[in-house]
Amino acid sequence: MLQNKTALITGGSRGIGRAIALAMAQQGANIAIIYSGNEAVAQETAEEIRALGREAETYRCDVAKFDEAGATVKAVLKRFGAIDILVNNAGITRDGLLLTMKEQDFDDVIATNLKGAFHMIRHVSGAMLRKKSGHIINITSVSGMMGNAGQANYAAAKAGLIGLTKTTAKELASRGITCNAIAPGFVETDMTKKLSEEQLAAAADVIPLKRMGRPEDIAAAAVFLAGESAAYITGEILKVDGGLYI
Ligand code: NAP
């Protein structure tokens, strides 16, 4: 149970982040949802959480911006009094083959998917250190472990996130803070809607469990890593991919 815990979830409005927000709320947590532009969707998710009897607030913030991330963390701490769980889930893709990939597309993906997580950890960890407790969960990807043609920027960011996870785990363990990552495979969200029917069918075909992941599959792992049952787990990269990367 996550009774009376506060979870800050970046990208908590849609897709995997939304499923994590709802699953944590079902376990008793209050939720701060960070989104970048789509306010209506963020409000809808917040309403669903309030309907579960939990508190929810939405914050528009570009996690790629250090100061904006800092101001948002401050506002969340003022509103909720603590941040017990930080889920770095916000992410984007700008796929393309190496030979033609634009520098801006490489930089944008690193800025959101990797630096964004650093910014949030940097700003949230002070409050967790003072409380001598906290759980940080980074959403990486099997692309960061296997590599993936057409995703040099994304795979590099996600591999970087694994290094960030392990280092954060080592630095903060002595203060009662855990840091783990979840590496999803292919999950049914807006992100993978960009793929063609053929690409999706080919993807499902190579997954040993023969189906795409659902956001709820990832959310169940996040709830586990945020709870007491996972108190002795830190620095772990948990694949939730239907066996895609065995
Ligand atoms: P999604 O449906 O595209 O949702 C992305 C979320 O991130 C939205 O809430 C979006 O907010 C937010 N966001 C994007 N850029 C942001 C920024 N700069 N600052 C703050 N928020 C930002 O994505 P998803 O498929 O759920 O993916 C969630 C995470 O899982 C990502 O890190 C992704 O890399 C990872 N992942 C996904 C898959 C998959 O197959 N789907 C597989 C492996 C890993 P707005 O709505 O306001 O734009």
CSV table of C-alpha atoms and ligand atoms in Angstrom, one decimal:
chain,number,residue,atom,x,y,z
A,1,MET,CA,0.0,0.0,0.0
A,2,LEU,CA,1.1,3.6,-0.7
A,3,GLN,CA,-1.3,5.2,1.7
A,4,ASN,CA,-0.8,8.9,2.1
A,5,LYS,CA,2.4,8.9,0.0
A,6,THR,CA,2.9,11.6,-2.6
A,7,ALA,CA,4.1,10.5,-6.0
A,8,LEU,CA,5.4,13.0,-8.6
A,9,ILE,CA,5.0,11.4,-12.0
A,10,THR,CA,6.5,13.2,-15.1
A,11,GLY,CA,4.4,12.5,-18.2
A,12,GLY,CA,1.7,11.3,-15.8
A,13,SER,CA,-1.1,12.5,-18.0
A,14,ARG,CA,-1.0,10.0,-20.8
A,15,GLY,CA,0.1,6.4,-21.7
A,16,ILE,CA,2.4,4.6,-19.3
A,17,GLY,CA,2.6,7.6,-16.9
A,18,ARG,CA,-1.2,7.8,-16.6
A,19,ALA,CA,-1.4,4.1,-15.9
A,20,ILE,CA,1.3,4.5,-13.1
A,21,ALA,CA,-0.6,7.5,-11.7
A,22,LEU,CA,-3.9,5.6,-11.5
A,23,ALA,CA,-2.3,2.4,-10.1
A,24,MET,CA,-0.5,4.3,-7.4
A,25,ALA,CA,-3.6,6.3,-6.6
A,26,GLN,CA,-5.5,2.9,-6.3
A,27,GLN,CA,-2.9,2.0,-3.7
A,28,GLY,CA,-3.6,5.1,-1.7
A,29,ALA,CA,-1.1,7.7,-3.1
A,30,ASN,CA,-1.8,11.3,-3.9
A,31,ILE,CA,-0.4,12.3,-7.3
A,32,ALA,CA,1.4,15.3,-8.8
A,33,ILE,CA,1.1,15.0,-12.6
A,34,ILE,CA,3.7,16.7,-14.7
A,35,TYR,CA,2.9,17.3,-18.4
A,36,SER,CA,4.4,19.4,-21.1
A,37,GLY,CA,1.5,20.8,-23.3
A,38,ASN,CA,-1.6,18.7,-23.4
A,39,GLU,CA,-3.6,20.3,-20.5
A,40,ALA,CA,-7.0,18.8,-21.2
A,41,VAL,CA,-5.6,15.2,-21.0
A,42,ALA,CA,-3.7,16.0,-17.8
A,43,GLN,CA,-6.9,17.4,-16.2
A,44,GLU,CA,-8.9,14.3,-17.2
A,45,THR,CA,-6.3,12.0,-15.5
A,46,ALA,CA,-6.4,14.2,-12.4
A,47,GLU,CA,-10.2,13.9,-12.3
A,48,GLU,CA,-10.0,10.1,-12.5
A,49,ILE,CA,-7.6,10.2,-9.5
A,50,ARG,CA,-9.9,12.4,-7.5
A,51,ALA,CA,-12.8,10.1,-8.3
A,52,LEU,CA,-10.7,7.4,-6.5
A,53,GLY,CA,-10.7,9.6,-3.4
A,54,ARG,CA,-7.1,10.7,-3.7
A,55,GLU,CA,-5.6,14.2,-4.2
A,56,ALA,CA,-4.2,15.1,-7.6
A,57,GLU,CA,-2.7,18.3,-9.1
A,58,THR,CA,-1.4,19.0,-12.6
A,59,TYR,CA,1.7,21.0,-13.4
A,60,ARG,CA,2.8,22.2,-16.8
A,61,CYS,CA,6.6,21.9,-16.9
A,62,ASP,CA,9.2,21.1,-19.6
A,63,VAL,CA,11.5,18.7,-17.7
A,64,ALA,CA,14.3,19.4,-20.1
A,65,LYS,CA,14.6,22.9,-18.5
A,66,PHE,CA,16.6,22.8,-15.2
A,67,ASP,CA,15.0,25.9,-13.7
A,68,GLU,CA,11.4,25.0,-14.7
A,69,ALA,CA,11.9,21.6,-13.2
A,70,GLY,CA,13.2,23.2,-9.9
A,71,ALA,CA,10.2,25.6,-9.7
A,72,THR,CA,7.8,22.8,-10.3
A,73,VAL,CA,9.3,20.6,-7.6
A,74,LYS,CA,9.1,23.5,-5.2
A,75,ALA,CA,5.4,24.0,-6.0
A,76,VAL,CA,4.7,20.3,-5.5
A,77,LEU,CA,6.5,20.3,-2.1
A,78,LYS,CA,4.5,23.4,-1.0
A,79,ARG,CA,1.2,21.8,-2.1
A,80,PHE,CA,1.7,18.2,-0.8
A,81,GLY,CA,4.4,18.7,1.9
A,82,ALA,CA,6.6,15.8,0.6
A,83,ILE,CA,7.6,13.8,-2.4
A,84,ASP,CA,7.9,10.2,-1.4
A,85,ILE,CA,8.0,8.7,-4.9
A,86,LEU,CA,9.5,10.2,-8.1
A,87,VAL,CA,8.8,8.6,-11.4
A,88,ASN,CA,10.8,9.9,-14.3
A,89,ASN,CA,8.6,8.8,-17.1
A,90,ALA,CA,8.4,11.8,-19.5
A,91,GLY,CA,9.9,10.8,-22.9
A,92,ILE,CA,9.8,11.6,-26.6
A,93,THR,CA,11.0,9.9,-29.8
A,94,ARG,CA,12.5,11.6,-32.8
A,95,ASP,CA,13.4,8.4,-34.8
A,96,GLY,CA,15.6,8.4,-37.9
A,97,LEU,CA,18.6,6.6,-39.2
A,98,LEU,CA,22.0,7.7,-38.0
A,99,LEU,CA,23.1,9.0,-41.5
A,100,THR,CA,20.3,11.5,-41.7
A,101,MET,CA,19.5,12.2,-38.1
A,102,LYS,CA,19.3,15.9,-37.4
A,103,GLU,CA,21.5,17.3,-34.6
A,104,GLN,CA,18.4,18.9,-33.1
A,105,ASP,CA,16.6,15.6,-33.0
A,106,PHE,CA,19.5,14.0,-31.1
A,107,ASP,CA,19.7,16.9,-28.7
A,108,ASP,CA,15.9,17.1,-28.0
A,109,VAL,CA,15.7,13.4,-27.1
A,110,ILE,CA,18.7,13.6,-24.8
A,111,ALA,CA,17.4,16.8,-23.2
A,112,THR,CA,13.9,15.3,-22.3
A,113,ASN,CA,14.6,11.6,-21.8
A,114,LEU,CA,18.0,11.8,-20.0
A,115,LYS,CA,18.7,15.4,-18.7
A,116,GLY,CA,15.0,15.7,-17.7
A,117,ALA,CA,15.4,12.8,-15.3
A,118,PHE,CA,18.7,14.3,-13.9
A,119,HIS,CA,16.9,17.6,-13.4
A,120,MET,CA,14.1,16.0,-11.4
A,121,ILE,CA,16.4,13.8,-9.3
A,122,ARG,CA,18.6,16.8,-8.6
A,123,HIS,CA,15.7,18.9,-7.4
A,124,VAL,CA,13.7,16.2,-5.5
A,125,SER,CA,16.6,14.5,-3.8
A,126,GLY,CA,17.2,17.3,-1.2
A,127,ALA,CA,13.7,16.8,0.3
A,128,MET,CA,14.1,13.0,0.2
A,129,LEU,CA,17.5,13.2,1.9
A,130,ARG,CA,16.0,15.3,4.7
A,131,LYS,CA,13.3,12.7,5.2
A,132,LYS,CA,15.8,9.9,4.9
A,133,SER,CA,13.4,8.0,2.6
A,134,GLY,CA,12.1,7.9,-0.9
A,135,HIS,CA,11.8,5.8,-4.1
A,136,ILE,CA,13.0,7.0,-7.5
A,137,ILE,CA,11.9,5.1,-10.5
A,138,ASN,CA,13.2,5.9,-14.0
A,139,ILE,CA,11.4,4.6,-17.1
A,140,THR,CA,14.1,3.5,-19.5
A,141,SER,CA,13.6,1.1,-22.4
A,142,VAL,CA,15.0,-2.2,-23.8
A,143,SER,CA,16.2,0.0,-26.7
A,144,GLY,CA,18.8,1.3,-24.2
A,145,MET,CA,19.9,-2.2,-23.5
A,146,MET,CA,19.7,-3.8,-27.0
A,147,GLY,CA,20.1,-0.8,-29.3
A,148,ASN,CA,17.5,-0.3,-32.0
A,149,ALA,CA,18.0,0.7,-35.6
A,150,GLY,CA,16.5,4.2,-36.1
A,151,GLN,CA,16.8,5.2,-32.5
A,152,ALA,CA,20.4,6.2,-31.9
A,153,ASN,CA,19.2,9.3,-29.9
A,154,TYR,CA,16.6,7.4,-28.0
A,155,ALA,CA,18.7,4.3,-27.2
A,156,ALA,CA,21.6,6.6,-26.1
A,157,ALA,CA,19.3,8.5,-23.8
A,158,LYS,CA,17.8,5.4,-22.3
A,159,ALA,CA,21.2,3.7,-21.9
A,160,GLY,CA,22.3,6.9,-20.1
A,161,LEU,CA,19.3,6.6,-17.8
A,162,ILE,CA,20.6,3.2,-16.7
A,163,GLY,CA,23.9,4.7,-15.7
A,164,LEU,CA,22.1,7.6,-13.9
A,165,THR,CA,19.9,5.0,-12.1
A,166,LYS,CA,22.8,3.0,-10.8
A,167,THR,CA,24.8,6.0,-9.7
A,168,THR,CA,21.8,7.6,-8.0
A,169,ALA,CA,21.2,4.2,-6.2
A,170,LYS,CA,24.8,4.2,-5.0
A,171,GLU,CA,24.9,7.8,-3.9
A,172,LEU,CA,21.5,7.9,-2.0
A,173,ALA,CA,21.3,4.3,-0.6
A,174,SER,CA,22.9,5.3,2.8
A,175,ARG,CA,20.0,7.8,3.3
A,176,GLY,CA,17.3,5.3,2.8
A,177,ILE,CA,16.5,6.2,-0.8
A,178,THR,CA,16.1,3.6,-3.5
A,179,CYS,CA,16.5,4.2,-7.2
A,180,ASN,CA,15.5,1.6,-9.8
A,181,ALA,CA,14.5,1.6,-13.5
A,182,ILE,CA,11.9,-0.2,-15.5
A,183,ALA,CA,12.7,-1.1,-19.1
A,184,PRO,CA,9.5,-1.7,-21.1
A,185,GLY,CA,9.5,-3.3,-24.5
A,186,PHE,CA,6.8,-2.3,-26.9
A,187,VAL,CA,3.8,-0.8,-25.1
A,188,GLU,CA,0.4,0.3,-26.6
A,189,THR,CA,0.5,4.1,-26.2
A,190,ASP,CA,0.4,7.2,-28.4
A,191,MET,CA,4.2,6.7,-28.8
A,192,THR,CA,3.8,3.4,-30.6
A,193,LYS,CA,0.7,4.5,-32.5
A,194,LYS,CA,3.2,6.3,-34.8
A,195,LEU,CA,4.3,2.8,-36.0
A,196,SER,CA,2.6,1.2,-39.0
A,197,GLU,CA,0.3,-1.8,-38.7
A,198,GLU,CA,3.1,-3.9,-40.3
A,199,GLN,CA,5.7,-2.6,-37.9
A,200,LEU,CA,3.4,-3.4,-34.9
A,201,ALA,CA,2.6,-6.9,-36.2
A,202,ALA,CA,6.4,-7.6,-36.8
A,203,ALA,CA,7.1,-6.3,-33.2
A,204,ALA,CA,4.5,-8.5,-31.6
A,205,ASP,CA,5.8,-11.5,-33.6
A,206,VAL,CA,9.3,-11.3,-32.1
A,207,ILE,CA,7.9,-11.0,-28.5
A,208,PRO,CA,8.0,-14.4,-26.8
A,209,LEU,CA,4.7,-13.7,-25.0
A,210,LYS,CA,3.2,-12.7,-28.5
A,211,ARG,CA,1.6,-9.4,-27.6
A,212,MET,CA,2.4,-5.8,-27.0
A,213,GLY,CA,2.7,-4.6,-23.5
A,214,ARG,CA,-0.2,-2.7,-21.9
A,215,PRO,CA,0.5,0.5,-19.8
A,216,GLU,CA,-0.9,-1.5,-16.8
A,217,ASP,CA,1.9,-4.1,-17.2
A,218,ILE,CA,4.4,-1.3,-16.5
A,219,ALA,CA,2.3,0.3,-13.8
A,220,ALA,CA,2.3,-2.9,-11.8
A,221,ALA,CA,6.1,-3.0,-11.7
A,222,ALA,CA,6.2,0.7,-10.7
A,223,VAL,CA,3.8,0.1,-7.8
A,224,PHE,CA,6.0,-2.8,-6.7
A,225,LEU,CA,9.2,-0.8,-6.8
A,226,ALA,CA,7.6,2.1,-4.9
A,227,GLY,CA,6.3,-0.1,-2.1
A,228,GLU,CA,7.7,-1.7,1.1
A,229,SER,CA,8.0,-5.1,-0.7
A,230,ALA,CA,10.8,-3.6,-2.7
A,231,ALA,CA,12.6,-2.0,0.2
A,232,TYR,CA,15.8,-4.0,-0.3
A,233,ILE,CA,16.0,-3.5,-4.1
A,234,THR,CA,18.1,-0.7,-5.5
A,235,GLY,CA,20.1,-0.1,-8.7
A,236,GLU,CA,18.0,-2.7,-10.5
A,237,ILE,CA,16.8,-2.5,-14.1
A,238,LEU,CA,13.6,-4.4,-14.3
A,239,LYS,CA,12.6,-5.5,-17.9
A,240,VAL,CA,8.9,-5.6,-18.5
A,241,ASP,CA,8.9,-6.6,-22.1
A,242,GLY,CA,7.1,-10.0,-22.7
A,243,GLY,CA,10.6,-11.6,-23.1
A,244,LEU,CA,11.6,-9.3,-26.0
A,245,TYR,CA,15.1,-9.0,-24.7
A,246,ILE,CA,16.1,-12.3,-23.2
B,1,NAP,P1,3.4,9.0,-24.5
B,1,NAP,O1,2.1,8.3,-24.5
B,1,NAP,O2,3.9,9.7,-25.7
B,1,NAP,O3,3.3,10.1,-23.3
B,1,NAP,C1,4.4,11.0,-23.0
B,1,NAP,C2,4.1,11.8,-21.8
B,1,NAP,O4,5.3,12.5,-21.5
B,1,NAP,C3,3.0,12.8,-21.9
B,1,NAP,O5,2.4,12.9,-20.6
B,1,NAP,C4,3.7,14.1,-22.2
B,1,NAP,O6,3.0,15.2,-21.9
B,1,NAP,C5,5.0,13.9,-21.4
B,1,NAP,N1,6.1,14.7,-21.8
B,1,NAP,C6,6.7,14.6,-23.0
B,1,NAP,N2,7.8,15.5,-23.1
B,1,NAP,C7,7.8,16.2,-21.9
B,1,NAP,C8,8.6,17.2,-21.3
B,1,NAP,N3,9.6,17.7,-22.0
B,1,NAP,N4,8.3,17.6,-20.1
B,1,NAP,C9,7.3,17.1,-19.4
B,1,NAP,N5,6.5,16.1,-19.8
B,1,NAP,C10,6.7,15.6,-21.1
B,1,NAP,O7,4.6,8.1,-24.0
B,1,NAP,P2,4.6,6.6,-23.4
B,1,NAP,O8,4.6,5.6,-24.5
B,1,NAP,O9,3.6,6.5,-22.3
B,1,NAP,O10,6.0,6.6,-22.8
B,1,NAP,C11,6.3,6.9,-21.4
B,1,NAP,C12,7.8,6.5,-21.1
B,1,NAP,O11,8.0,5.1,-21.4
B,1,NAP,C13,8.8,7.2,-22.0
B,1,NAP,O12,9.9,7.6,-21.3
B,1,NAP,C14,9.1,6.2,-23.1
B,1,NAP,O13,10.4,6.4,-23.6
B,1,NAP,C15,9.1,4.9,-22.2
B,1,NAP,N6,8.9,3.8,-23.1
B,1,NAP,C16,7.8,3.6,-23.8
B,1,NAP,C17,7.6,2.5,-24.6
B,1,NAP,C18,6.4,2.3,-25.5
B,1,NAP,O14,6.4,1.3,-26.2
B,1,NAP,N7,5.4,3.1,-25.4
B,1,NAP,C19,8.6,1.5,-24.6
B,1,NAP,C20,9.7,1.7,-23.8
B,1,NAP,C21,9.8,2.8,-23.0
B,1,NAP,P3,2.0,16.0,-22.9
B,1,NAP,O15,0.9,15.1,-23.2
B,1,NAP,O16,1.7,17.3,-22.3
B,1,NAP,O17,2.9,16.1,-24.2
